[in-house]
PDB file of C-alpha atoms in Angstrom:
ATOM      1  CA  UNK A 342      37.726-105.258   4.619  1.00  0.00           C
ATOM      2  CA  UNK A 343      37.580-105.714   0.874  1.00  0.00           C
ATOM      3  CA  UNK A 344      39.596-108.929   1.191  1.00  0.00           C
ATOM      4  CA  UNK A 345      37.062-110.318   3.691  1.00  0.00           C
ATOM      5  CA  UNK A 346      34.172-109.450   1.340  1.00  0.00           C
ATOM      6  CA  UNK A 347      35.954-110.996  -1.704  1.00  0.00           C
ATOM      7  CA  UNK A 348      36.526-114.184   0.332  1.00  0.00           C
ATOM      8  CA  UNK A 349      32.810-114.370   1.164  1.00  0.00           C
ATOM      9  CA  UNK A 350      32.006-113.880  -2.505  1.00  0.00           C
ATOM     10  CA  UNK A 351      34.306-116.827  -3.382  1.00  0.00           C
ATOM     11  CA  UNK A 352      32.520-118.976  -0.785  1.00  0.00           C
ATOM     12  CA  UNK A 353      29.186-118.280  -2.435  1.00  0.00           C
ATOM     13  CA  UNK A 354      30.575-118.989  -5.917  1.00  0.00           C
ATOM     14  CA  UNK A 355      31.924-122.287  -4.574  1.00  0.00           C
ATOM     15  CA  UNK A 356      28.468-123.466  -3.531  1.00  0.00           C
ATOM     16  CA  UNK A 357      26.981-126.357  -5.529  1.00  0.00           C
ATOM     17  CA  UNK A 358      25.220-125.218  -8.765  1.00  0.00           C
ATOM     18  CA  UNK A 359      21.786-126.121  -7.343  1.00  0.00           C
ATOM     19  CA  UNK A 360      22.154-123.484  -4.584  1.00  0.00           C
ATOM     20  CA  UNK A 361      24.693-120.953  -5.922  1.00  0.00           C
ATOM     21  CA  UNK A 362      22.137-118.506  -7.295  1.00  0.00           C
ATOM     22  CA  UNK A 363      19.652-118.687  -4.442  1.00  0.00           C
ATOM     23  CA  UNK A 364      21.204-116.079  -1.963  1.00  0.00           C
ATOM     24  CA  UNK A 365      20.686-113.106  -4.304  1.00  0.00           C
ATOM     25  CA  UNK A 366      20.290-110.539  -1.521  1.00  0.00           C
ATOM     26  CA  UNK A 367      23.537-111.507   0.164  1.00  0.00           C
ATOM     27  CA  UNK A 368      25.448-111.395  -3.076  1.00  0.00           C
ATOM     28  CA  UNK A 369      24.018-107.964  -3.919  1.00  0.00           C
ATOM     29  CA  UNK A 370      24.735-106.624  -0.466  1.00  0.00           C
ATOM     30  CA  UNK A 371      28.345-107.809  -0.606  1.00  0.00           C
ATOM     31  CA  UNK A 372      28.819-106.277  -4.016  1.00  0.00           C
ATOM     32  CA  UNK A 373      27.251-103.012  -2.904  1.00  0.00           C
ATOM     33  CA  UNK A 374      29.619-102.864   0.052  1.00  0.00           C
ATOM     34  CA  UNK A 375      32.610-103.682  -2.196  1.00  0.00           C
ATOM     35  CA  UNK A 376      31.642-100.703  -4.367  1.00  0.00           C
ATOM     36  CA  UNK A 377      31.418 -98.464  -1.334  1.00  0.00           C
ATOM     37  CA  UNK A 378      34.903 -99.543  -0.256  1.00  0.00           C
ATOM     38  CA  UNK A 379      36.516 -99.259  -3.699  1.00  0.00           C
ATOM     39  CA  UNK A 380      39.342 -96.820  -4.140  1.00  0.00           C
ATOM     40  CA  UNK A 381      37.199 -94.702  -6.487  1.00  0.00           C
ATOM     41  CA  UNK A 382      34.495 -94.303  -3.827  1.00  0.00           C
ATOM     42  CA  UNK A 383      37.031 -93.534  -1.077  1.00  0.00           C
ATOM     43  CA  UNK A 384      38.792 -91.054  -3.319  1.00  0.00           C
ATOM     44  CA  UNK A 385      35.524 -89.352  -4.253  1.00  0.00           C
ATOM     45  CA  UNK A 386      34.715 -88.862  -0.566  1.00  0.00           C
ATOM     46  CA  UNK A 387      38.181 -87.468   0.046  1.00  0.00           C
ATOM     47  CA  UNK A 388      39.014 -90.243   2.471  1.00  0.00           C
ATOM     48  CA  UNK A 389      42.346 -91.113   0.826  1.00  0.00           C
ATOM     49  CA  UNK A 390      45.008 -89.227  -1.045  1.00  0.00           C
ATOM     50  CA  UNK A 391      44.120 -88.735  -4.727  1.00  0.00           C
ATOM     51  CA  UNK A 392      45.851 -90.924  -7.329  1.00  0.00           C
ATOM     52  CA  UNK A 393      46.986 -87.799  -9.098  1.00  0.00           C
ATOM     53  CA  UNK A 394      48.162 -85.193  -6.523  1.00  0.00           C
ATOM     54  CA  UNK A 395      46.537 -81.812  -6.644  1.00  0.00           C
ATOM     55  CA  UNK A 396      49.199 -79.064  -7.073  1.00  0.00           C
ATOM     56  CA  UNK A 397      47.034 -76.728  -5.066  1.00  0.00           C
ATOM     57  CA  UNK A 398      46.812 -79.165  -2.165  1.00  0.00           C
ATOM     58  CA  UNK A 399      44.066 -81.513  -1.061  1.00  0.00           C
ATOM     59  CA  UNK A 400      42.171 -82.125   2.158  1.00  0.00           C
ATOM     60  CA  UNK A 401      41.917 -85.699   3.589  1.00  0.00           C
ATOM     61  CA  UNK A 402      38.841 -86.321   5.839  1.00  0.00           C
ATOM     62  CA  UNK A 403      40.554 -88.729   8.225  1.00  0.00           C
ATOM     63  CA  UNK A 404      37.803 -88.588  10.839  1.00  0.00           C
ATOM     64  CA  UNK A 405      35.155 -89.114   8.257  1.00  0.00           C
ATOM     65  CA  UNK A 406      37.143 -92.058   6.873  1.00  0.00           C
ATOM     66  CA  UNK A 407      37.344 -93.718  10.278  1.00  0.00           C
ATOM     67  CA  UNK A 408      33.548 -93.231  10.819  1.00  0.00           C
ATOM     68  CA  UNK A 409      32.847 -94.517   7.275  1.00  0.00           C
ATOM     69  CA  UNK A 410      34.717 -97.781   7.934  1.00  0.00           C
ATOM     70  CA  UNK A 411      33.281 -98.247  11.409  1.00  0.00           C
ATOM     71  CA  UNK A 412      29.769 -97.931  10.021  1.00  0.00           C
ATOM     72  CA  UNK A 413      30.348-100.711   7.501  1.00  0.00           C
ATOM     73  CA  UNK A 414      32.342-103.126   9.634  1.00  0.00           C
ATOM     74  CA  UNK A 415      29.242-104.600  11.393  1.00  0.00           C
ATOM     75  CA  UNK A 416      27.779-105.381   7.955  1.00  0.00           C
ATOM     76  CA  UNK A 417      30.886-107.396   7.082  1.00  0.00           C
ATOM     77  CA  UNK A 418      30.577-109.297  10.349  1.00  0.00           C
ATOM     78  CA  UNK A 419      26.886-109.970   9.612  1.00  0.00           C
ATOM     79  CA  UNK A 420      27.559-111.243   6.129  1.00  0.00           C
ATOM     80  CA  UNK A 421      30.351-113.456   7.459  1.00  0.00           C
ATOM     81  CA  UNK A 422      27.902-115.144   9.813  1.00  0.00           C
ATOM     82  CA  UNK A 423      25.265-115.524   7.154  1.00  0.00           C
ATOM     83  CA  UNK A 424      27.634-117.088   4.616  1.00  0.00           C
ATOM     84  CA  UNK A 425      29.821-119.263   6.926  1.00  0.00           C
ATOM     85  CA  UNK A 426      27.246-120.372   9.508  1.00  0.00           C
ATOM     86  CA  UNK A 427      24.125-120.019   7.372  1.00  0.00           C
ATOM     87  CA  UNK A 428      24.674-120.805   3.704  1.00  0.00           C
ATOM     88  CA  UNK A 429      27.427-123.314   4.237  1.00  0.00           C
ATOM     89  CA  UNK A 430      25.569-125.165   6.985  1.00  0.00           C
ATOM     90  CA  UNK A 431      22.401-125.348   4.910  1.00  0.00           C
ATOM     91  CA  UNK A 432      24.229-126.642   1.835  1.00  0.00           C
ATOM     92  CA  UNK A 433      26.173-129.125   3.972  1.00  0.00           C
ATOM     93  CA  UNK A 434      22.886-130.922   4.679  1.00  0.00           C
ATOM     94  CA  UNK A 435      22.866-132.064   1.028  1.00  0.00           C
ATOM     95  CA  UNK A 436      25.375-134.945   0.948  1.00  0.00           C
ATOM     96  CA  UNK A 437      24.500-135.719  -2.650  1.00  0.00           C
ATOM     97  CA  UNK A 438      21.651-138.126  -1.876  1.00  0.00           C
ATOM     98  CA  UNK A 439      18.788-135.665  -1.394  1.00  0.00           C
ATOM     99  CA  UNK A 440      15.717-135.937  -3.552  1.00  0.00           C
ATOM    100  CA  UNK A 441      14.007-132.949  -5.199  1.00  0.00           C
ATOM    101  CA  UNK A 442      11.588-132.422  -2.242  1.00  0.00           C
ATOM    102  CA  UNK A 443      14.522-132.322   0.184  1.00  0.00           C
ATOM    103  CA  UNK A 444      16.459-129.903  -2.058  1.00  0.00           C
ATOM    104  CA  UNK A 445      13.400-127.551  -1.910  1.00  0.00           C
ATOM    105  CA  UNK A 446      13.795-127.436   1.903  1.00  0.00           C
ATOM    106  CA  UNK A 447      17.516-126.607   1.562  1.00  0.00           C
ATOM    107  CA  UNK A 448      16.768-123.772  -0.865  1.00  0.00           C
ATOM    108  CA  UNK A 449      14.001-122.477   1.505  1.00  0.00           C
ATOM    109  CA  UNK A 450      16.557-122.382   4.343  1.00  0.00           C
ATOM    110  CA  UNK A 451      19.021-120.491   2.122  1.00  0.00           C
ATOM    111  CA  UNK A 452      16.319-117.921   1.243  1.00  0.00           C
ATOM    112  CA  UNK A 453      15.531-117.467   4.954  1.00  0.00           C
ATOM    113  CA  UNK A 454      19.189-116.792   5.628  1.00  0.00           C
ATOM    114  CA  UNK A 455      19.296-114.518   2.633  1.00  0.00           C
ATOM    115  CA  UNK A 456      16.453-112.386   3.992  1.00  0.00           C
ATOM    116  CA  UNK A 457      18.427-111.573   7.148  1.00  0.00           C
ATOM    117  CA  UNK A 458      20.995-109.614   5.121  1.00  0.00           C
ATOM    118  CA  UNK A 459      18.426-106.850   4.321  1.00  0.00           C
ATOM    119  CA  UNK A 460      16.526-106.890   7.581  1.00  0.00           C
ATOM    120  CA  UNK A 461      15.744-103.459   9.004  1.00  0.00           C
ATOM    121  CA  UNK A 462      16.999-102.691  11.549  1.00  0.00           C
ATOM    122  CA  UNK A 463      20.102-104.745  10.867  1.00  0.00           C
ATOM    123  CA  UNK A 464      20.429-107.540  13.513  1.00  0.00           C
ATOM    124  CA  UNK A 465      23.542-107.762  15.594  1.00  0.00           C
ATOM    125  CA  UNK A 466      25.960-110.595  15.070  1.00  0.00           C
ATOM    126  CA  UNK A 467      24.636-112.489  18.060  1.00  0.00           C
ATOM    127  CA  UNK A 468      21.023-112.082  16.897  1.00  0.00           C
ATOM    128  CA  UNK A 469      21.917-113.220  13.419  1.00  0.00           C
ATOM    129  CA  UNK A 470      23.646-116.302  14.828  1.00  0.00           C
ATOM    130  CA  UNK A 471      20.523-117.243  16.786  1.00  0.00           C
ATOM    131  CA  UNK A 472      18.326-116.760  13.745  1.00  0.00           C
ATOM    132  CA  UNK A 473      20.637-118.794  11.546  1.00  0.00           C
ATOM    133  CA  UNK A 474      20.761-121.623  14.139  1.00  0.00           C
ATOM    134  CA  UNK A 475      16.978-121.745  14.291  1.00  0.00           C
ATOM    135  CA  UNK A 476      16.798-121.918  10.447  1.00  0.00           C
ATOM    136  CA  UNK A 477      19.293-124.805  10.352  1.00  0.00           C
ATOM    137  CA  UNK A 478      17.458-126.686  13.111  1.00  0.00           C
ATOM    138  CA  UNK A 479      14.229-126.292  11.159  1.00  0.00           C
ATOM    139  CA  UNK A 480      15.930-127.547   8.047  1.00  0.00           C
ATOM    140  CA  UNK A 481      17.186-130.667   9.833  1.00  0.00           C
ATOM    141  CA  UNK A 482      13.662-131.310  11.107  1.00  0.00           C
ATOM    142  CA  UNK A 483      12.162-130.879   7.620  1.00  0.00           C
ATOM    143  CA  UNK A 484      14.732-133.234   6.039  1.00  0.00           C
ATOM    144  CA  UNK A 485      14.158-135.796   8.768  1.00  0.00           C
ATOM    145  CA  UNK A 486      10.422-135.702   8.311  1.00  0.00           C
ATOM    146  CA  UNK A 487      10.708-136.459   4.571  1.00  0.00           C
ATOM    147  CA  UNK A 488      13.174-139.282   5.237  1.00  0.00           C
ATOM    148  CA  UNK A 489      16.280-140.300   3.351  1.00  0.00           C
ATOM    149  CA  UNK A 490      16.261-140.436  -0.382  1.00  0.00           C
ATOM    150  CA  UNK A 491      15.884-143.905  -1.900  1.00  0.00           C
ATOM    151  CA  UNK A 492      18.802-144.659  -4.155  1.00  0.00           C
ATOM    152  CA  UNK A 493      18.132-146.972  -7.057  1.00  0.00           C
ATOM    153  CA  UNK A 494      21.030-148.734  -8.623  1.00  0.00           C
ATOM    154  CA  UNK A 495      21.214-149.393 -12.355  1.00  0.00           C
ATOM    155  CA  UNK A 496      21.545-153.097 -13.370  1.00  0.00           C
ATOM    156  CA  UNK A 497      25.205-152.514 -14.175  1.00  0.00           C
ATOM    157  CA  UNK A 498      25.918-150.893 -10.845  1.00  0.00           C
ATOM    158  CA  UNK A 499      24.066-153.673  -8.987  1.00  0.00           C
ATOM    159  CA  UNK A 500      26.066-156.422 -10.787  1.00  0.00           C
ATOM    160  CA  UNK A 501      29.294-154.537  -9.952  1.00  0.00           C
ATOM    161  CA  UNK A 502      28.356-154.436  -6.267  1.00  0.00           C
ATOM    162  CA  UNK A 503      27.520-158.139  -6.267  1.00  0.00           C
ATOM    163  CA  UNK A 504      30.851-158.907  -7.923  1.00  0.00           C
ATOM    164  CA  UNK A 505      32.708-156.887  -5.365  1.00  0.00           C
ATOM    165  CA  UNK A 506      30.993-158.694  -2.524  1.00  0.00           C
ATOM    166  CA  UNK A 507      31.855-162.082  -4.062  1.00  0.00           C
ATOM    167  CA  UNK A 508      35.524-161.031  -4.484  1.00  0.00           C
ATOM    168  CA  UNK A 509      35.711-159.876  -0.817  1.00  0.00           C
ATOM    169  CA  UNK A 510      34.147-163.164   0.326  1.00  0.00           C
ATOM    170  CA  UNK A 511      36.533-165.254  -1.732  1.00  0.00           C
ATOM    171  CA  UNK A 512      39.530-163.189  -0.520  1.00  0.00           C
ATOM    172  CA  UNK A 513      38.539-163.685   3.096  1.00  0.00           C
ATOM    173  CA  UNK A 514      38.135-167.393   2.594  1.00  0.00           C
ATOM    174  CA  UNK A 515      41.633-167.668   0.923  1.00  0.00           C
ATOM    175  CA  UNK A 516      43.206-165.770   3.833  1.00  0.00           C
ATOM    176  CA  UNK A 517      41.471-168.044   6.327  1.00  0.00           C
ATOM    177  CA  UNK A 518      42.598-171.217   4.568  1.00  0.00           C
ATOM    178  CA  UNK A 519      46.152-169.793   4.271  1.00  0.00           C
ATOM    179  CA  UNK A 520      46.214-168.984   7.990  1.00  0.00           C
ATOM    180  CA  UNK A 521      45.018-172.438   8.943  1.00  0.00           C
ATOM    181  CA  UNK A 522      47.606-174.166   6.728  1.00  0.00           C
ATOM    182  CA  UNK A 523      50.406-171.912   8.008  1.00  0.00           C
ATOM    183  CA  UNK A 524      49.472-172.705  11.586  1.00  0.00           C
ATOM    184  CA  UNK A 525      49.222-176.476  10.978  1.00  0.00           C
ATOM    185  CA  UNK A 526      52.542-176.612   9.008  1.00  0.00           C
ATOM    186  CA  UNK A 527      54.226-174.609  11.779  1.00  0.00           C
ATOM    187  CA  UNK A 528      52.831-177.017  14.372  1.00  0.00           C
ATOM    188  CA  UNK A 529      54.248-180.004  12.456  1.00  0.00           C
ATOM    189  CA  UNK A 530      57.629-178.560  11.646  1.00  0.00           C
ATOM    190  CA  UNK A 531      58.519-176.594  14.713  1.00  0.00           C
ATOM    191  CA  UNK A 532      56.574-178.111  17.626  1.00  0.00           C
ATOM    192  CA  UNK A 533      55.654-181.770  17.110  1.00  0.00           C
ATOM    193  CA  UNK A 534      59.240-182.629  15.978  1.00  0.00           C
ATOM    194  CA  UNK A 535      60.734-180.816  18.896  1.00  0.00           C
ATOM    195  CA  UNK A 536      60.061-182.658  22.159  1.00  0.00           C
ATOM    196  CA  UNK A 537      61.669-179.892  24.205  1.00  0.00           C
ATOM    197  CA  UNK A 538      59.685-177.033  22.596  1.00  0.00           C
ATOM    198  CA  UNK A 539      58.927-174.161  24.901  1.00  0.00           C
ATOM    199  CA  UNK A 540      61.996-172.094  25.544  1.00  0.00           C
ATOM    200  CA  UNK A 541      61.943-168.378  24.521  1.00  0.00           C
ATOM    201  CA  UNK A 542      64.168-169.044  21.473  1.00  0.00           C
ATOM    202  CA  UNK A 543      61.581-171.555  20.157  1.00  0.00           C
ATOM    203  CA  UNK A 544      58.848-168.885  20.190  1.00  0.00           C
ATOM    204  CA  UNK A 545      61.224-166.544  18.414  1.00  0.00           C
ATOM    205  CA  UNK A 546      61.912-169.187  15.766  1.00  0.00           C
ATOM    206  CA  UNK A 547      58.112-169.638  15.305  1.00  0.00           C
ATOM    207  CA  UNK A 548      57.622-165.937  14.903  1.00  0.00           C
ATOM    208  CA  UNK A 549      60.288-165.668  12.204  1.00  0.00           C
ATOM    209  CA  UNK A 550      59.053-168.808  10.508  1.00  0.00           C
ATOM    210  CA  UNK A 551      55.490-167.460  10.302  1.00  0.00           C
ATOM    211  CA  UNK A 552      56.788-164.511   8.264  1.00  0.00           C
ATOM    212  CA  UNK A 553      58.836-166.756   5.946  1.00  0.00           C
ATOM    213  CA  UNK A 554      62.097-165.466   7.381  1.00  0.00           C
ATOM    214  CA  UNK A 555      65.217-167.580   7.927  1.00  0.00           C
ATOM    215  CA  UNK A 556      65.007-169.555  11.148  1.00  0.00           C
ATOM    216  CA  UNK A 557      68.775-169.788  11.639  1.00  0.00           C
ATOM    217  CA  UNK A 558      68.796-167.070  14.280  1.00  0.00           C
ATOM    218  CA  UNK A 559      72.491-167.494  14.989  1.00  0.00           C
ATOM    219  CA  UNK A 560      73.325-166.468  11.459  1.00  0.00           C
ATOM    220  CA  UNK A 561      71.205-163.367  11.402  1.00  0.00           C
ATOM    221  CA  UNK A 562      72.820-159.949  10.919  1.00  0.00           C
ATOM    222  CA  UNK A 563      71.179-156.525  10.786  1.00  0.00           C
ATOM    223  CA  UNK A 564      70.621-156.763   7.061  1.00  0.00           C
ATOM    224  CA  UNK A 565      69.134-160.278   7.081  1.00  0.00           C
ATOM    225  CA  UNK A 566      65.502-159.199   7.697  1.00  0.00           C
ATOM    226  CA  UNK A 567      65.702-156.618   4.912  1.00  0.00           C
ATOM    227  CA  UNK A 568      67.182-159.168   2.540  1.00  0.00           C
ATOM    228  CA  UNK A 569      64.516-161.727   3.390  1.00  0.00           C
ATOM    229  CA  UNK A 570      61.718-159.237   2.801  1.00  0.00           C
ATOM    230  CA  UNK A 571      63.410-157.873  -0.309  1.00  0.00           C
ATOM    231  CA  UNK A 572      63.630-154.356   1.122  1.00  0.00           C
ATOM    232  CA  UNK A 573      66.199-152.012  -0.395  1.00  0.00           C
ATOM    233  CA  UNK A 574      68.065-150.240   2.469  1.00  0.00           C
ATOM    234  CA  UNK A 575      70.074-147.217   1.268  1.00  0.00           C
ATOM    235  CA  UNK A 576      73.678-147.114   2.430  1.00  0.00           C
ATOM    236  CA  UNK A 577      74.626-144.284   4.763  1.00  0.00           C
TER     237      UNK A 577
END
């Protein structure tokens, strides 16, 4: 149970800095439960054997220990829902492009999830899931109403994007020209000079020729393709 709570603590610490300190109630509740499940607390309540054995004997309250853990297990399940399905889902709506107004909505959703942790009476896991889902739906609605954030590029970033587009356009043009020249040269060398072109071996020749491989099919051996492509094949 302590391991589950510590994992939830780590999930909260891993939240982005803008939202990490918002769920105060959940963090305090998890820490309070960790203290209650510490060895010192269990030892004090005589739920476990003392670290230093009592020479006069000691009494272990096994039934009380079982009831103690069963009473706290629903809280762990609740905090797990709030962190995994609530906090994480709310923070996931911020993909790094939200403006300050939109971030306020995310923080408000986190606070609403945070309030559930100290609700009295404590909601069941199913009730908490429904509440969390309603909060996340409202958050999506609020973010959609504001609209996407407008990103403004600096002059340097804008020039870099333009340069990238120009490079991509030139690269596509080069490949197009290369493809056309390859097709025309193949037409002249393999087809127009061969009046009987059309047997399966001719198509095989054309395939190898297009890749710049030797066209002397009769002389090919298993290592010829690797040699032509300059591939190093390890010996068995």
